PDB file of C-alpha atoms in Angstrom:
ATOM      1  CA  MET A   1      -6.330  22.561 -22.597  1.00 45.00           C
ATOM      2  CA  SER A   2      -9.395  22.249 -20.369  1.00 47.00           C
ATOM      3  CA  ASN A   3      -9.794  19.432 -18.124  1.00 51.00           C
ATOM      4  CA  SER A   4     -12.602  17.876 -20.387  1.00 50.00           C
ATOM      5  CA  SER A   5     -10.317  17.117 -23.759  1.00 48.00           C
ATOM      6  CA  VAL A   6      -8.129  15.669 -21.192  1.00 45.00           C
ATOM      7  CA  PRO A   7      -8.597  11.690 -21.975  1.00 47.00           C
ATOM      8  CA  SER A   8     -10.381   9.560 -18.945  1.00 45.00           C
ATOM      9  CA  TYR A   9      -8.712   6.739 -17.450  1.00 47.00           C
ATOM     10  CA  ALA A  10     -10.307   6.294 -14.730  1.00 46.00           C
ATOM     11  CA  ILE A  11     -14.070   5.579 -16.087  1.00 50.00           C
ATOM     12  CA  ASP A  12     -15.970   2.519 -17.720  1.00 53.00           C
ATOM     13  CA  GLY A  13     -13.046   0.729 -19.177  1.00 52.00           C
ATOM     14  CA  GLY A  14     -10.841   3.065 -19.353  1.00 57.00           C
ATOM     15  CA  ARG A  15      -7.199   2.423 -17.866  1.00 55.00           C
ATOM     16  CA  PHE A  16      -8.218   2.239 -14.858  1.00 54.00           C
ATOM     17  CA  GLY A  17     -11.748   1.391 -14.901  1.00 54.00           C
ATOM     18  CA  VAL A  18     -11.527  -2.625 -13.521  1.00 49.00           C
ATOM     19  CA  GLY A  19     -11.357  -3.120 -10.140  1.00 53.00           C
ATOM     20  CA  ALA A  20     -11.305   1.377  -9.506  1.00 67.00           C
ATOM     21  CA  ASP A  21     -13.727   0.620  -6.490  1.00 83.00           C
ATOM     22  CA  ARG A  22     -12.567   1.735  -3.195  1.00 87.00           C
ATOM     23  CA  ALA A  23     -13.535  -1.845  -1.535  1.00 89.00           C
ATOM     24  CA  THR A  24     -11.166  -4.076  -4.645  1.00 89.00           C
ATOM     25  CA  LEU A  25      -8.222  -1.676  -4.251  1.00 91.00           C
ATOM     26  CA  PHE A  26      -8.248  -1.418  -0.186  1.00 93.00           C
ATOM     27  CA  ALA A  27      -8.200  -5.288  -0.737  1.00 93.00           C
ATOM     28  CA  VAL A  28      -5.054  -5.777  -3.016  1.00 93.00           C
ATOM     29  CA  ALA A  29      -3.225  -3.491  -0.558  1.00 95.00           C
ATOM     30  CA  LEU A  30      -4.313  -5.362   2.384  1.00 96.00           C
ATOM     31  CA  ALA A  31      -3.670  -8.262   0.038  1.00 96.00           C
ATOM     32  CA  GLY A  32      -0.160  -7.060  -0.617  1.00 96.00           C
ATOM     33  CA  LYS A  33       0.376  -6.384   3.315  1.00 96.00           C
ATOM     34  CA  ALA A  34      -0.599  -9.730   4.348  1.00 96.00           C
ATOM     35  CA  LEU A  35       1.896 -11.092   2.495  1.00 96.00           C
ATOM     36  CA  ASP A  36       3.979  -9.579   3.506  1.00 95.00           C
ATOM     37  CA  ALA A  37       2.865  -9.848   7.615  1.00 95.00           C
ATOM     38  CA  ILE A  38       3.339 -13.588   6.869  1.00 95.00           C
ATOM     39  CA  SER A  39       5.973 -13.772   5.325  1.00 94.00           C
ATOM     40  CA  THR A  40       7.906 -12.320   7.728  1.00 93.00           C
ATOM     41  CA  VAL A  41       6.534 -14.120  10.749  1.00 93.00           C
ATOM     42  CA  THR A  42       6.818 -17.410   9.147  1.00 94.00           C
ATOM     43  CA  VAL A  43      10.748 -15.898   8.231  1.00 94.00           C
ATOM     44  CA  LEU A  44      11.712 -14.728  11.460  1.00 91.00           C
ATOM     45  CA  SER A  45      10.123 -18.177  13.532  1.00 91.00           C
ATOM     46  CA  LEU A  46      11.882 -20.566  11.448  1.00 92.00           C
ATOM     47  CA  ARG A  47      15.444 -18.716  10.644  1.00 89.00           C
ATOM     48  CA  ASP A  48      17.284 -17.417  13.530  1.00 85.00           C
ATOM     49  CA  ASP A  49      19.999 -15.500  11.162  1.00 87.00           C
ATOM     50  CA  VAL A  50      17.696 -12.924   9.993  1.00 85.00           C
ATOM     51  CA  TYR A  51      16.453 -10.043  11.904  1.00 82.00           C
ATOM     52  CA  GLU A  52      13.653  -7.549  10.865  1.00 83.00           C
ATOM     53  CA  SER A  53      14.799  -4.461   9.343  1.00 83.00           C
ATOM     54  CA  MET A  54      12.246  -2.323  10.306  1.00 87.00           C
ATOM     55  CA  TRP A  55      12.523   0.034  13.274  1.00 91.00           C
ATOM     56  CA  LEU A  56       8.735   0.337  14.126  1.00 92.00           C
ATOM     57  CA  THR A  57       8.128  -3.627  13.130  1.00 90.00           C
ATOM     58  CA  ARG A  58      10.998  -5.023  14.916  1.00 90.00           C
ATOM     59  CA  THR A  59       9.886  -2.260  18.133  1.00 93.00           C
ATOM     60  CA  LEU A  60       6.162  -3.104  18.211  1.00 93.00           C
ATOM     61  CA  MET A  61       7.322  -7.169  18.501  1.00 92.00           C
ATOM     62  CA  GLN A  62       9.774  -6.694  20.792  1.00 93.00           C
ATOM     63  CA  GLU A  63       6.791  -4.834  22.793  1.00 94.00           C
ATOM     64  CA  LEU A  64       3.667  -6.574  21.700  1.00 95.00           C
ATOM     65  CA  GLY A  65       4.951  -9.996  20.914  1.00 93.00           C
ATOM     66  CA  MET A  66       6.058 -11.106  17.034  1.00 93.00           C
ATOM     67  CA  VAL A  67       2.379 -11.597  15.468  1.00 94.00           C
ATOM     68  CA  THR A  68       0.577  -9.024  17.634  1.00 95.00           C
ATOM     69  CA  GLY A  69       3.545  -6.495  16.254  1.00 94.00           C
ATOM     70  CA  VAL A  70       3.248  -7.727  12.991  1.00 95.00           C
ATOM     71  CA  LEU A  71      -0.921  -7.136  13.132  1.00 96.00           C
ATOM     72  CA  VAL A  72      -0.041  -3.975  14.156  1.00 96.00           C
ATOM     73  CA  THR A  73       2.350  -2.718  11.556  1.00 95.00           C
ATOM     74  CA  VAL A  74      -0.278  -4.006   8.923  1.00 96.00           C
ATOM     75  CA  VAL A  75      -3.234  -1.965  10.363  1.00 96.00           C
ATOM     76  CA  LEU A  76      -0.888   1.095  10.304  1.00 96.00           C
ATOM     77  CA  ALA A  77       0.599   0.348   7.030  1.00 96.00           C
ATOM     78  CA  VAL A  78      -2.738  -0.344   4.796  1.00 96.00           C
ATOM     79  CA  VAL A  79      -4.265   2.633   7.293  1.00 97.00           C
ATOM     80  CA  GLY A  80      -1.911   5.253   5.627  1.00 96.00           C
ATOM     81  CA  VAL A  81      -1.823   3.778   2.109  1.00 96.00           C
ATOM     82  CA  ALA A  82      -6.182   4.644   2.472  1.00 95.00           C
ATOM     83  CA  LEU A  83      -5.065   7.713   3.879  1.00 96.00           C
ATOM     84  CA  LEU A  84      -2.748   8.465   0.987  1.00 95.00           C
ATOM     85  CA  ALA A  85      -4.654   7.473  -1.486  1.00 93.00           C
ATOM     86  CA  GLU A  86      -7.909   9.285  -0.739  1.00 91.00           C
ATOM     87  CA  SER A  87      -6.355  12.359  -0.458  1.00 92.00           C
ATOM     88  CA  GLY A  88      -6.433  12.923  -4.195  1.00 86.00           C
ATOM     89  CA  GLU A  89     -10.054  13.774  -3.409  1.00 86.00           C
ATOM     90  CA  LEU A  90      -8.522  16.690  -1.209  1.00 88.00           C
ATOM     91  CA  VAL A  91      -6.179  17.435  -3.974  1.00 85.00           C
ATOM     92  CA  ALA A  92      -8.700  17.756  -6.305  1.00 84.00           C
ATOM     93  CA  ARG A  93     -10.730  19.971  -4.220  1.00 85.00           C
ATOM     94  CA  LEU A  94      -8.392  22.479  -3.220  1.00 86.00           C
ATOM     95  CA  ALA A  95      -5.962  22.630  -6.727  1.00 81.00           C
ATOM     96  CA  PRO A  96      -7.592  24.697  -9.144  1.00 78.00           C
ATOM     97  CA  ASP A  97      -9.113  23.197 -11.475  1.00 75.00           C
ATOM     98  CA  GLU A  98      -6.986  23.394 -14.442  1.00 76.00           C
ATOM     99  CA  TRP A  99      -4.102  21.697 -12.104  1.00 80.00           C
ATOM    100  CA  ALA A 100      -5.773  18.111 -11.695  1.00 76.00           C
ATOM    101  CA  PRO A 101      -7.842  16.218 -14.353  1.00 78.00           C
ATOM    102  CA  ASP A 102     -11.519  15.516 -13.874  1.00 75.00           C
ATOM    103  CA  GLU A 103     -10.304  11.877 -13.103  1.00 79.00           C
ATOM    104  CA  TYR A 104      -7.608  12.581 -11.150  1.00 82.00           C
ATOM    105  CA  PRO A 105      -8.514  11.389  -7.551  1.00 84.00           C
ATOM    106  CA  THR A 106      -9.718   8.346  -8.918  1.00 84.00           C
ATOM    107  CA  ALA A 107      -7.255   7.789 -10.713  1.00 85.00           C
ATOM    108  CA  PHE A 108      -4.905   8.349  -7.723  1.00 88.00           C
ATOM    109  CA  ARG A 109      -6.354   6.357  -5.675  1.00 90.00           C
ATOM    110  CA  VAL A 110      -6.026   3.618  -8.297  1.00 90.00           C
ATOM    111  CA  VAL A 111      -2.113   3.759  -8.872  1.00 91.00           C
ATOM    112  CA  THR A 112      -1.614   4.312  -4.764  1.00 94.00           C
ATOM    113  CA  TYR A 113      -3.641   1.250  -3.863  1.00 94.00           C
ATOM    114  CA  SER A 114      -2.159  -0.928  -6.417  1.00 93.00           C
ATOM    115  CA  SER A 115       0.998  -0.085  -6.354  1.00 96.00           C
ATOM    116  CA  ALA A 116       1.093  -0.313  -2.502  1.00 96.00           C
ATOM    117  CA  GLY A 117       0.135  -3.887  -2.761  1.00 96.00           C
ATOM    118  CA  VAL A 118       2.224  -4.901  -5.518  1.00 96.00           C
ATOM    119  CA  TRP A 119       5.123  -3.570  -3.131  1.00 97.00           C
ATOM    120  CA  TYR A 120       4.482  -5.504  -0.515  1.00 96.00           C
ATOM    121  CA  GLY A 121       3.567  -7.906  -2.439  1.00 96.00           C
ATOM    122  CA  ALA A 122       6.952  -8.088  -3.774  1.00 97.00           C
ATOM    123  CA  LEU A 123       8.414  -7.541  -0.221  1.00 95.00           C
ATOM    124  CA  GLY A 124       6.201 -10.890   0.994  1.00 95.00           C
ATOM    125  CA  VAL A 125       7.879 -13.068  -1.817  1.00 96.00           C
ATOM    126  CA  HIS A 126      11.738 -11.630  -0.820  1.00 95.00           C
ATOM    127  CA  ASN A 127      10.858 -12.536   2.499  1.00 93.00           C
ATOM    128  CA  PHE A 128      10.261 -15.484   1.884  1.00 93.00           C
ATOM    129  CA  MET A 129      13.303 -16.236  -0.368  1.00 94.00           C
ATOM    130  CA  PHE A 130      14.958 -16.609   2.741  1.00 90.00           C
ATOM    131  CA  LEU A 131      13.280 -19.632   3.459  1.00 89.00           C
ATOM    132  CA  PHE A 132      15.384 -21.288   0.468  1.00 88.00           C
TER     133      PHE A 132
END
């Protein structure tokens, strides 16, 4: 099976065609992580019986202050997601042609940014549920 016979999902109206540009995808991940960060700061400010469960975030908040620590976590998380999402290009270049479909890097980028944005957004909503 050649790569040309594999259906393309990442171009012009394909399944991943809408919003497949890097800026939009980055914004999706950033928006999800921003919701998570805002909910974390809000809930921790309003409730004394809730704590941050992530060791890195908790440590950064202790060392740098609540808001600054969470902002550093946002930067680290979004940069990590961006590096992972863009690693599809490297995989496509290093792997033999038959291992990765032609549009693999774009599809991998879309799925990685989108799933990270949804995951962080779900965490943000979950955090806000501690207020009710």
